[in-house]
GROMACS .gro file of C-alpha atoms in nm:
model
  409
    1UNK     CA    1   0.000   0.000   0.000
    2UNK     CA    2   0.148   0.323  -0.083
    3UNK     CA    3   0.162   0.574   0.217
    4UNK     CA    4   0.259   0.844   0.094
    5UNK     CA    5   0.244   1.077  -0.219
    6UNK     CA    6   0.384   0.942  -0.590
    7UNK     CA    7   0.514   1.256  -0.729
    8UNK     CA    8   0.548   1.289  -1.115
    9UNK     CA    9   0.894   1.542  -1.134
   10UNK     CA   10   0.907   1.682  -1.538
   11UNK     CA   11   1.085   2.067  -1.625
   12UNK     CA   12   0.962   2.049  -1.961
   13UNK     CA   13   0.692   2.332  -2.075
   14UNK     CA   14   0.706   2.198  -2.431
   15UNK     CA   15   0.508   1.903  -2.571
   16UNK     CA   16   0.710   1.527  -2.599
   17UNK     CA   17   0.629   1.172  -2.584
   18UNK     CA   18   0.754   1.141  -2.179
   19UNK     CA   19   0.588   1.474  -2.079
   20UNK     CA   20   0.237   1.289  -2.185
   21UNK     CA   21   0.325   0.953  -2.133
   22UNK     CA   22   0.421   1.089  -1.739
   23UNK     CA   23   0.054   1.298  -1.765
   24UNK     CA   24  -0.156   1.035  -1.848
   25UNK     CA   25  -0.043   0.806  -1.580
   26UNK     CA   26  -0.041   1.087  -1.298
   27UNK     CA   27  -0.393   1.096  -1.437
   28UNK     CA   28  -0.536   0.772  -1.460
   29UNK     CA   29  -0.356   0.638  -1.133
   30UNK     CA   30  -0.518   0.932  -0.998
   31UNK     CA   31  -0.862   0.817  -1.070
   32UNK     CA   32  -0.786   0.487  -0.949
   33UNK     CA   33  -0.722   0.599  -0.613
   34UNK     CA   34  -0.384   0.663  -0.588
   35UNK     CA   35  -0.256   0.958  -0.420
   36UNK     CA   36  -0.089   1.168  -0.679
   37UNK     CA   37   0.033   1.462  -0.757
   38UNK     CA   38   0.263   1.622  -0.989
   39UNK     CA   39   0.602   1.891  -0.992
   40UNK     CA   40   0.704   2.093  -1.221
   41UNK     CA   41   0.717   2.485  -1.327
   42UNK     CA   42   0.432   2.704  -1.292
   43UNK     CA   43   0.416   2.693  -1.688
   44UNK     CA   44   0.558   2.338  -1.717
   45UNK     CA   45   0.370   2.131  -1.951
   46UNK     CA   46   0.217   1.886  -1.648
   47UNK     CA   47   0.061   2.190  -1.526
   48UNK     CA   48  -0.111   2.263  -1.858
   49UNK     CA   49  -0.210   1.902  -1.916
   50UNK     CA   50  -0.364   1.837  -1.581
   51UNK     CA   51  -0.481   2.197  -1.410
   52UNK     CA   52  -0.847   2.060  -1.518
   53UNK     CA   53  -0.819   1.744  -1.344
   54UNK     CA   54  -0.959   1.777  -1.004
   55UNK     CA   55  -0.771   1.761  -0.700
   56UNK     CA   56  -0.455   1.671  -0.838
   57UNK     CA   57  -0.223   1.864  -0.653
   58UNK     CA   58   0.051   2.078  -0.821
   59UNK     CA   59   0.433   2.159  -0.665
   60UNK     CA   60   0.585   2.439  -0.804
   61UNK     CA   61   0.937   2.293  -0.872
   62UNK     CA   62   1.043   2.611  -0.908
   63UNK     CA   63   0.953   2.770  -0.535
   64UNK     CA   64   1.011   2.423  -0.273
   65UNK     CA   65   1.143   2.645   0.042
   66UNK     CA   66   0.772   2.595   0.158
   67UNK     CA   67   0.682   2.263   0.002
   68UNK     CA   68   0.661   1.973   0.288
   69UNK     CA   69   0.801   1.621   0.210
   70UNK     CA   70   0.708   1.333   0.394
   71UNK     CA   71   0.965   0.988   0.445
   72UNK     CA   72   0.649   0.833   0.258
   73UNK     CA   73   0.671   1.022  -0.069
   74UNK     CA   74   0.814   0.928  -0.378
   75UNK     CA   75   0.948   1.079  -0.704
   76UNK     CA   76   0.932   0.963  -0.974
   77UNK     CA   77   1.116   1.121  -1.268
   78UNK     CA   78   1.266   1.002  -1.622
   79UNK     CA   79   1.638   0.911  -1.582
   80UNK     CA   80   1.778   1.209  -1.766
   81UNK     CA   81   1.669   1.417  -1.513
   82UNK     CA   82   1.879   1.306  -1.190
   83UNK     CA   83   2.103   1.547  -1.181
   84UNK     CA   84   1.785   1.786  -1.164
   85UNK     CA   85   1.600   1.608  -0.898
   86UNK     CA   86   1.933   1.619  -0.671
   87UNK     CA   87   1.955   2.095  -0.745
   88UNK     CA   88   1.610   2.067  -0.659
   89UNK     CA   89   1.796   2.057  -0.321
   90UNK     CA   90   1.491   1.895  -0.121
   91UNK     CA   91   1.530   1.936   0.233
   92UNK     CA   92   1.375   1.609   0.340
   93UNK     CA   93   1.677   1.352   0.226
   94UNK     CA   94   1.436   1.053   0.379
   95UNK     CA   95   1.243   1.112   0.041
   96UNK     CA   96   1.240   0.814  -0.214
   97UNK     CA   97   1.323   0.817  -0.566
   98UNK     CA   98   1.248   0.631  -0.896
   99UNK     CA   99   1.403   0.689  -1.222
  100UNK     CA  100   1.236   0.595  -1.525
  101UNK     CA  101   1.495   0.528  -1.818
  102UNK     CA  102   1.244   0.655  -2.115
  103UNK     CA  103   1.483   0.641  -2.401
  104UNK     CA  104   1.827   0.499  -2.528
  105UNK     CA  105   1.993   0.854  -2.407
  106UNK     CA  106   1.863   0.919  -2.133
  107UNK     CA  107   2.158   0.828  -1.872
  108UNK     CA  108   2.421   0.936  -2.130
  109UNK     CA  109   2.240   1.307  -2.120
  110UNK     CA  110   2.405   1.352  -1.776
  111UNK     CA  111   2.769   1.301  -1.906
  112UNK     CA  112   2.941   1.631  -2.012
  113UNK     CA  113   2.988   1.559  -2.331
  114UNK     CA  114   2.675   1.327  -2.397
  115UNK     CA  115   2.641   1.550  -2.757
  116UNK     CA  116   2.978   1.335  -2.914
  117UNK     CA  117   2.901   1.020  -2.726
  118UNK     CA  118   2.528   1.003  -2.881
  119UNK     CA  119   2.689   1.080  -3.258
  120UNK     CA  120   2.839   0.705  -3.234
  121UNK     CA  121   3.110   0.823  -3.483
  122UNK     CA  122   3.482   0.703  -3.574
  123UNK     CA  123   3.556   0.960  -3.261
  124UNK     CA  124   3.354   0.793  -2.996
  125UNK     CA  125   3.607   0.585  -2.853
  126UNK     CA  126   3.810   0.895  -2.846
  127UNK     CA  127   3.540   1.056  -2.649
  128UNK     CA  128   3.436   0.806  -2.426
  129UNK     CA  129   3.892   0.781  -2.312
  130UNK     CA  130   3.838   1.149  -2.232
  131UNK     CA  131   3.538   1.110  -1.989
  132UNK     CA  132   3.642   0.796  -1.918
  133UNK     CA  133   3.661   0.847  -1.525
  134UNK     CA  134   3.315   0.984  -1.535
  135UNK     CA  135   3.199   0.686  -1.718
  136UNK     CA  136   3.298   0.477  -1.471
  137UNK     CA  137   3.132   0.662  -1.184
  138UNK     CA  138   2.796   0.656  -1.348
  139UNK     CA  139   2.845   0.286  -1.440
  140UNK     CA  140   2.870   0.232  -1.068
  141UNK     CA  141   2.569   0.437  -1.008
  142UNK     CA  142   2.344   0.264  -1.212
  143UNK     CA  143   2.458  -0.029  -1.058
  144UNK     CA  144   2.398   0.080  -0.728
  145UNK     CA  145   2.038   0.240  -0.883
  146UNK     CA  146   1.970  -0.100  -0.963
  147UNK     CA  147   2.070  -0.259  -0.670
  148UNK     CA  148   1.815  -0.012  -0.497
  149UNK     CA  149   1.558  -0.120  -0.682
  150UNK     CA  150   1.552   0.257  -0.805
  151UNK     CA  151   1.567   0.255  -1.202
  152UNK     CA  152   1.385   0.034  -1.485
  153UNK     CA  153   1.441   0.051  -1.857
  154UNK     CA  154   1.124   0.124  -2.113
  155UNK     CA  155   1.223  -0.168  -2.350
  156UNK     CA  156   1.530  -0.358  -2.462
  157UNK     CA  157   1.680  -0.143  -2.697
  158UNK     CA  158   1.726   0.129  -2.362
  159UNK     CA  159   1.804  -0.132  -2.124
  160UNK     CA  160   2.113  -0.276  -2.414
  161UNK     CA  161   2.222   0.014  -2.506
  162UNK     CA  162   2.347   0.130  -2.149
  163UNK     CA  163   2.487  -0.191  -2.093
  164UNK     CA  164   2.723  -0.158  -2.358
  165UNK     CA  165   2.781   0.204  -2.312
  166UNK     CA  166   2.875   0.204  -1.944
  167UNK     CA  167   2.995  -0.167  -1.939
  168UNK     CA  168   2.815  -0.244  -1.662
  169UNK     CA  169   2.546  -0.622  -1.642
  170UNK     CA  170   2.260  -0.581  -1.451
  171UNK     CA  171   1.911  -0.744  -1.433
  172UNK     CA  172   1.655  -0.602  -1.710
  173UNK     CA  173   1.360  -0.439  -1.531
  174UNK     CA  174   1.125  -0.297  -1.794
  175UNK     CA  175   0.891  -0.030  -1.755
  176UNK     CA  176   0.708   0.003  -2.109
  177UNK     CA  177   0.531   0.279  -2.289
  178UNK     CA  178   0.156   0.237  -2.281
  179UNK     CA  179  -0.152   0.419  -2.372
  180UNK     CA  180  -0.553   0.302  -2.269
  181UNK     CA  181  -0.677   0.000  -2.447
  182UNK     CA  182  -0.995  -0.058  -2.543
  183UNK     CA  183  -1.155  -0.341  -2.391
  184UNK     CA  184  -1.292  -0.570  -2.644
  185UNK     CA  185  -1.441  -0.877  -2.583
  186UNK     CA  186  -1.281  -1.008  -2.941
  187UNK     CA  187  -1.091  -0.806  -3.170
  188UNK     CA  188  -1.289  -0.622  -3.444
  189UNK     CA  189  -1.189  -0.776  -3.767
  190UNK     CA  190  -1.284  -0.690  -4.156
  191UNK     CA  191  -1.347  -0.892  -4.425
  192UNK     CA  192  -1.116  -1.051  -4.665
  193UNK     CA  193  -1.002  -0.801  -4.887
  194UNK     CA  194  -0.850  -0.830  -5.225
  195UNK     CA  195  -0.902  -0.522  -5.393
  196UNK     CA  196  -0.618  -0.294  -5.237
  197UNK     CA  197  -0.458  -0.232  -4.912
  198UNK     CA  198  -0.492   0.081  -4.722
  199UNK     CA  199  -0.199   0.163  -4.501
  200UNK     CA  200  -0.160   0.403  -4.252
  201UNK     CA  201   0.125   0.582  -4.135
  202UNK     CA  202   0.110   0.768  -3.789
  203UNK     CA  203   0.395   1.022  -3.678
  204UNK     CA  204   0.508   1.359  -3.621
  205UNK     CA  205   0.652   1.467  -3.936
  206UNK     CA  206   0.958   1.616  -3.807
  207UNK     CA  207   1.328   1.572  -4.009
  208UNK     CA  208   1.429   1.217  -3.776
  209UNK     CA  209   1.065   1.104  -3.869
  210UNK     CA  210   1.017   1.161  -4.177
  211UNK     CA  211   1.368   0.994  -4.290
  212UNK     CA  212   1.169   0.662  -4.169
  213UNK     CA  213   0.896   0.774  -4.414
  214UNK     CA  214   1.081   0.807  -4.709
  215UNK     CA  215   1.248   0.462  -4.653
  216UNK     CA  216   0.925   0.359  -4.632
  217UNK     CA  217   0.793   0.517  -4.939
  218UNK     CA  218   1.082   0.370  -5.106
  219UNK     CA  219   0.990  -0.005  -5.022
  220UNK     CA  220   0.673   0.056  -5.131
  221UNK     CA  221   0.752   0.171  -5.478
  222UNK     CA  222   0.968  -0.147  -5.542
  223UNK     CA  223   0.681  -0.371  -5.404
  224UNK     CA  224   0.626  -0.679  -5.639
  225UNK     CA  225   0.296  -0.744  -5.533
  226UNK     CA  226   0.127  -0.429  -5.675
  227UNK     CA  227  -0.044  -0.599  -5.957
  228UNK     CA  228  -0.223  -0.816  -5.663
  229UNK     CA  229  -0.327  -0.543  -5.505
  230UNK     CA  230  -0.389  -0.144  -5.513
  231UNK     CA  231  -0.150   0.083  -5.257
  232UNK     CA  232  -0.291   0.340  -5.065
  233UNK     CA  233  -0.116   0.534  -4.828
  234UNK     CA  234  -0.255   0.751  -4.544
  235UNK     CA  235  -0.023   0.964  -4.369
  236UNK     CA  236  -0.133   1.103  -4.026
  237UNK     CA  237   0.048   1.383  -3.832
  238UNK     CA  238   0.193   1.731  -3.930
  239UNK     CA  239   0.539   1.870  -3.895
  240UNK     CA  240   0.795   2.132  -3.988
  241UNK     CA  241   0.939   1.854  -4.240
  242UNK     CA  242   0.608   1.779  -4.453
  243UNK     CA  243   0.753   1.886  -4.742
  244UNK     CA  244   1.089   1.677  -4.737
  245UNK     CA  245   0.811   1.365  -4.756
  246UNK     CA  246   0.905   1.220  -5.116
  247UNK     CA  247   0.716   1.283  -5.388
  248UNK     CA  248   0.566   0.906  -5.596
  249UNK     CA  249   0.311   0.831  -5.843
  250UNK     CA  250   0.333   0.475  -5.812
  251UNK     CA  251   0.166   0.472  -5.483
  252UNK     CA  252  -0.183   0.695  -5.413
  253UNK     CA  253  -0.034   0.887  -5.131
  254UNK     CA  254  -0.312   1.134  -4.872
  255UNK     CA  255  -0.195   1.370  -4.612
  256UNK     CA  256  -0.484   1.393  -4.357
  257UNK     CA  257  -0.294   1.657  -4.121
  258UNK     CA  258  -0.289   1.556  -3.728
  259UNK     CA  259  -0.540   1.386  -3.606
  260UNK     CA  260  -0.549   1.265  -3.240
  261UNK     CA  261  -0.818   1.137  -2.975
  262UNK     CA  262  -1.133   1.034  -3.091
  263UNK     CA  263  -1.077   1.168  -3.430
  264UNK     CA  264  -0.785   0.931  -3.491
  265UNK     CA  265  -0.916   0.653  -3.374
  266UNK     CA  266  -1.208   0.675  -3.608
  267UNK     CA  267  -1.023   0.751  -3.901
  268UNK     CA  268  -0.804   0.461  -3.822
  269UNK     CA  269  -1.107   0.203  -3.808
  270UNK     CA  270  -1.284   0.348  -4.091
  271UNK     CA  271  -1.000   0.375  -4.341
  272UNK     CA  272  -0.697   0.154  -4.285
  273UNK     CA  273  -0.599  -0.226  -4.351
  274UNK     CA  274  -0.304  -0.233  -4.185
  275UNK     CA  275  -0.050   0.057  -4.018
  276UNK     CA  276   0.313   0.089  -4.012
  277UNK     CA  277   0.529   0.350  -3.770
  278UNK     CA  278   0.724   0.331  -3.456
  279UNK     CA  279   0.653   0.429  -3.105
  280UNK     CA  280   0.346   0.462  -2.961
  281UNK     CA  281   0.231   0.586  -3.338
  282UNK     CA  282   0.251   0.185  -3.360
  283UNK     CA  283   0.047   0.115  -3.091
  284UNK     CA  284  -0.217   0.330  -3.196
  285UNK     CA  285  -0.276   0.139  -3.462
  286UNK     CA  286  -0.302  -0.217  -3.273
  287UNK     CA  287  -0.545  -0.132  -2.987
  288UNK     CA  288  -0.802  -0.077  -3.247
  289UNK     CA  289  -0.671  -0.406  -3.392
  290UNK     CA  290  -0.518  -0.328  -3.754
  291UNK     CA  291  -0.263  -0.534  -3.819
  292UNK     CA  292   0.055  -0.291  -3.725
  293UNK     CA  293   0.401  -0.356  -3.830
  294UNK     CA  294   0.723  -0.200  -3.701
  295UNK     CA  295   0.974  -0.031  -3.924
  296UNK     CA  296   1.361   0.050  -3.812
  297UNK     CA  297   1.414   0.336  -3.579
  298UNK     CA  298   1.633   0.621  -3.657
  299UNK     CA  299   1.927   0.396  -3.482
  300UNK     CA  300   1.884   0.121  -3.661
  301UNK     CA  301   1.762   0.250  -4.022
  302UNK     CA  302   2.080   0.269  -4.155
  303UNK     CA  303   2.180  -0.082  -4.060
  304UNK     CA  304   1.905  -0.206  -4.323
  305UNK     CA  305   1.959  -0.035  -4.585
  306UNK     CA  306   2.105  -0.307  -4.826
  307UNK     CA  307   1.812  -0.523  -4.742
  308UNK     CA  308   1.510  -0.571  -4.812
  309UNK     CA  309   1.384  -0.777  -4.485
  310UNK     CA  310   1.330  -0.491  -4.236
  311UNK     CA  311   1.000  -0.500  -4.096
  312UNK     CA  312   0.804  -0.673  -3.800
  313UNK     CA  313   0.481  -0.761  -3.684
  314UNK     CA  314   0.418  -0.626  -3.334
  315UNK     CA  315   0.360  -0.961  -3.173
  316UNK     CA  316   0.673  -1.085  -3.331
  317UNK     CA  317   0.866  -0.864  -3.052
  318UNK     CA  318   0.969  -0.932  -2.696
  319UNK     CA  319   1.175  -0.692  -2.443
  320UNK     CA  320   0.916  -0.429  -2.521
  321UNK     CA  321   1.035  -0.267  -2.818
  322UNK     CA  322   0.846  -0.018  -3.078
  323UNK     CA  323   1.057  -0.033  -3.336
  324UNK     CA  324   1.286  -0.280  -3.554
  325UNK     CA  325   1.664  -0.291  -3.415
  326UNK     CA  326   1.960  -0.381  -3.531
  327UNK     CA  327   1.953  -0.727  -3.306
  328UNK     CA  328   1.602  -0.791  -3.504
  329UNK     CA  329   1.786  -0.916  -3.802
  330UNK     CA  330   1.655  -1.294  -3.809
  331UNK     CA  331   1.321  -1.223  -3.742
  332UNK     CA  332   1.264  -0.901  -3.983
  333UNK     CA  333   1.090  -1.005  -4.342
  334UNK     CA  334   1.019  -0.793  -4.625
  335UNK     CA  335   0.723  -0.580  -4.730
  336UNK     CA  336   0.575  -0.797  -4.989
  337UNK     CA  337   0.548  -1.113  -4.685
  338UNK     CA  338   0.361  -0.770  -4.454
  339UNK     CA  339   0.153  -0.740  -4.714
  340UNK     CA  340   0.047  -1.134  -4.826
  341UNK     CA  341  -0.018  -1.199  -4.442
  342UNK     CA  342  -0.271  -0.893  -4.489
  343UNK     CA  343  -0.424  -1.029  -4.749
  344UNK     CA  344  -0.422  -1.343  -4.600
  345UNK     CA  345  -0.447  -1.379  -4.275
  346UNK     CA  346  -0.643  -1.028  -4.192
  347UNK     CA  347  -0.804  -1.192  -3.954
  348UNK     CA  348  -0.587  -1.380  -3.698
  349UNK     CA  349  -0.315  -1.056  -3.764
  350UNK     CA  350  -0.573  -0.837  -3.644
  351UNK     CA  351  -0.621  -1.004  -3.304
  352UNK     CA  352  -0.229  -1.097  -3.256
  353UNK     CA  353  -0.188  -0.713  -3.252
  354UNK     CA  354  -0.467  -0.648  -3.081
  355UNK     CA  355  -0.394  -0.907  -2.803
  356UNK     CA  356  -0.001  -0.819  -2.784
  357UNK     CA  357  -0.052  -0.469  -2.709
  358UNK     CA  358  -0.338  -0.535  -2.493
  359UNK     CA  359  -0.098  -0.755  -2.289
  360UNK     CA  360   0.181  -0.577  -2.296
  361UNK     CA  361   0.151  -0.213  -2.354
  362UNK     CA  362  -0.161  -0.119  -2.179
  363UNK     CA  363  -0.206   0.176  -1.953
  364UNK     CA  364  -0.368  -0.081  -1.634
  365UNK     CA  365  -0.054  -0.285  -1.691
  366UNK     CA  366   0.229   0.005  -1.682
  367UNK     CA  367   0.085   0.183  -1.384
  368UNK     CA  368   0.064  -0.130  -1.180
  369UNK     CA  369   0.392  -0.169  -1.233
  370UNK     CA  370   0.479   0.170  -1.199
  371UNK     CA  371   0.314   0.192  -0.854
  372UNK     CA  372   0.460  -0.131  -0.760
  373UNK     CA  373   0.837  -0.048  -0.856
  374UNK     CA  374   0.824   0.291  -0.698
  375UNK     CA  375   0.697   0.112  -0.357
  376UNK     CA  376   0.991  -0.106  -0.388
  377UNK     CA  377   1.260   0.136  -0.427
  378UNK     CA  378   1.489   0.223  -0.102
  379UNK     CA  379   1.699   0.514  -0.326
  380UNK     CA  380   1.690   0.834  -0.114
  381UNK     CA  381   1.772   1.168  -0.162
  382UNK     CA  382   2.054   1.128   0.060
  383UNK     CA  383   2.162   0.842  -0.176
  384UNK     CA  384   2.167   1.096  -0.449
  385UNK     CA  385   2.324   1.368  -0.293
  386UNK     CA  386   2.640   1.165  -0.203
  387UNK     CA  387   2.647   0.924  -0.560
  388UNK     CA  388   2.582   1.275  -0.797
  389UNK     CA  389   2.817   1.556  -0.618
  390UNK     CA  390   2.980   1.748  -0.899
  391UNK     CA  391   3.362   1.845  -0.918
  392UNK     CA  392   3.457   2.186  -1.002
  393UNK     CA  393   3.562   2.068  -1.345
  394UNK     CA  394   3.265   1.878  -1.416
  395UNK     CA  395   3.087   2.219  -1.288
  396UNK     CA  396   3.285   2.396  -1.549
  397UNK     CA  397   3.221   2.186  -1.873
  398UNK     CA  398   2.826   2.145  -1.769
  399UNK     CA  399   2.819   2.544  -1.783
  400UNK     CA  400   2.986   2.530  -2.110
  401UNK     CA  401   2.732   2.291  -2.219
  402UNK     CA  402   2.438   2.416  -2.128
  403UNK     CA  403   2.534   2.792  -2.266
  404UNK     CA  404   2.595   2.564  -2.570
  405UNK     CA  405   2.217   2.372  -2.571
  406UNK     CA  406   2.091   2.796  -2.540
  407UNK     CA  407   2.305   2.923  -2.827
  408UNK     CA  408   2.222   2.675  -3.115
  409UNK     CA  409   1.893   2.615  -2.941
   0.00000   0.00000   0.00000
């Protein structure tokens, strides 16, 4: 039983995947009776998304001389913020912590020069020498994290990455992504189609998004299966990079604009055979059970490009992924094989999706364990305060770099 508060800790005042993934649950474990509340600036994006929400109480992260913290409480923050939670400078050290690692980057932000290490260049061994010392203190403190029962890792592609990064083996403890679910009593499937496909496509179209796209696009002009059946694409979602999308008359191609909520999930069930994207874009399209396949992050993209067996059914994954990696090699199968199990197993595809991200990527399922890993954590702020104390040179080079993040913000 959780005693005291489970505080959601997010700076942001912008929009992101983690700002609303970190809403929603504040907000649905909220109406399930758990005692909730959220911190963040007075303008922070938490405070937007959840000032309607009754009795959800707000903590200006901003102004905490005359905020009260009990031994009972617990925050719970993504990992790239640690450093953050520990110049919060909370009085109460007695107050628990849980760190939620919500992308591949997220511990690597905290390293001073996290901007070379994430380029994964010729020069990152170079890099990582230089640091090297600091490496090695956050590889211990992720062990020690771990061994506090204070961190878990959103899928395996997070959870590997670090590994190898900081060198360090500890147990996988996953925390996915999740959104609500529908709660069918049997998926809702179509009928056997064999006079075209409609695909959807579901993503910000930003410049890392809408390289996927192209690739994408790409695959689908060199499909062999078109005399079988009639391409059309729907792209959903709106972006600064819409125009970078590339241009083909081979396939019928429809920009819808954003779409979101209700809307979405209408024009998804109305309109689409089958979707294809990454993230919880993907997952949009399974709860409503279309058959959804994965295509190759923006890490792992490159690594396919001499082949043409680079996509996944959802339910083909395990570890929690939302996208094809690089370790997905013997499983991935080309476009043509996506699009014959469309045509010919709608039906049983349609309920494998719907059923995988029932099971695993469901909003009851991540906030159970949520509430149950944050109960479990003995990682204090006086743990923090001694593991994350800065040295005058690592003082230095953090002011350097975050004058840097402001001038070629």
């Amino acid at each position: 039983m959780l005693e005291g508060r489970l505080i959601f800790f997010h700076q942001s005042i912008g929009i992101g995947g983690a700002q609303l993934l970190l809403a929603r649950l504040a907000k649905y474990m909220h109406e399930n009776s758990v005692n909730v509340c959220y911190m963040c600036p007075d303008n922070g994006f938490l405070k937007k998304y959840l000032s309607d929400v009754n009795c959800i109480e707000h903590i200006n992260s901003n102004e905490l001389n005359s905020q009260k913290f009990s031994d009972s409480d617990i925050i719970v923050s993504p990992l790239s913020y640690i450093k953050q939670v520990q110049k919060l400078k909370i009085i109460n050290e007695n107050v628990k912590l849980f760190f939620w690692d919500m992308h591949p980057y997220n511990y690597i932000e905290n390293l001073t020069l996290s901007y070379f290490h994430k380029k994964n260049s010729k020069l990152s061994m170079l890099f990582k020498m230089i640091e090297s010392s600091l490496i090695k203190k956050y590889a211990q403190n992720l062990s020690f994290l771990q061994h506090k029962n204070a961190v878990s890792f959103m899928c395996r592609k997070n959870y590997t990455y670090n590994m190898d990064f900081f060198g360090v083996d500890i147990p996988a403890n996953y925390l996915p992504i999740c959104l609500e679910i529908p709660n069918y009593n049997s998926a809702k499937v179509k009928a056997h189609k064999t006079d075209g496909i409609s695909i959807g496509w579901l993503s910000r179209l930003d410049h890392d998004k809408v390289i996927l796209l192209n690739n994408f696009i790409q695959a689908l002009e060199k499909s062999t299966i078109t005399s079988a059946a009639q391409f059309r694409l729907f792209i959903i979602g709106s972006g600064d990079s819409i125009n970078l999308v590339t241009k083909t008359t081979d396939v019928a191609v429809t920009f819808t604009g954003a779409l979101s909520g209700i809307e979405l999930d209408h024009f998804i069930s109305e309109n689409l055979d089958c979707g294809f994207s990454v993230g919880t874009s993907a997952l949009e399209f399974a709860k409503l059970s279309i058959p959804t396949f994965l295509v190759p992050g923006n890490d792992a993209y490159i690594d396919y490009n001499n082949t043409n067996n680079k996509y996944l059914p959802l339910d083909k994954l395990s570890g929690y992924d939302v996208a094809v990696e690089n370790y997905h090699r013997d499983i991935t199968v080309d476009l043509d094989t996506c699009f014959t199990l469309v045509l010919e197993n709608y039906s049983s595809l349609a309920i494998q999706s719907y059923e995988y991200v029932s099971m695993n990527h469901s909003i009851i399922h991540t906030a159970g364990l949520l509430k149950r890993y944050a109960e479990n954590s003995s990682f204090n702020i006086s743990h923090l305060n001694k593991l994350y104390t800065e040295s005058a040179v690592e003082i230095f080079f953090n002011r350097i770099k975050q004058f840097a993040k402001k001038l070629f913000a």
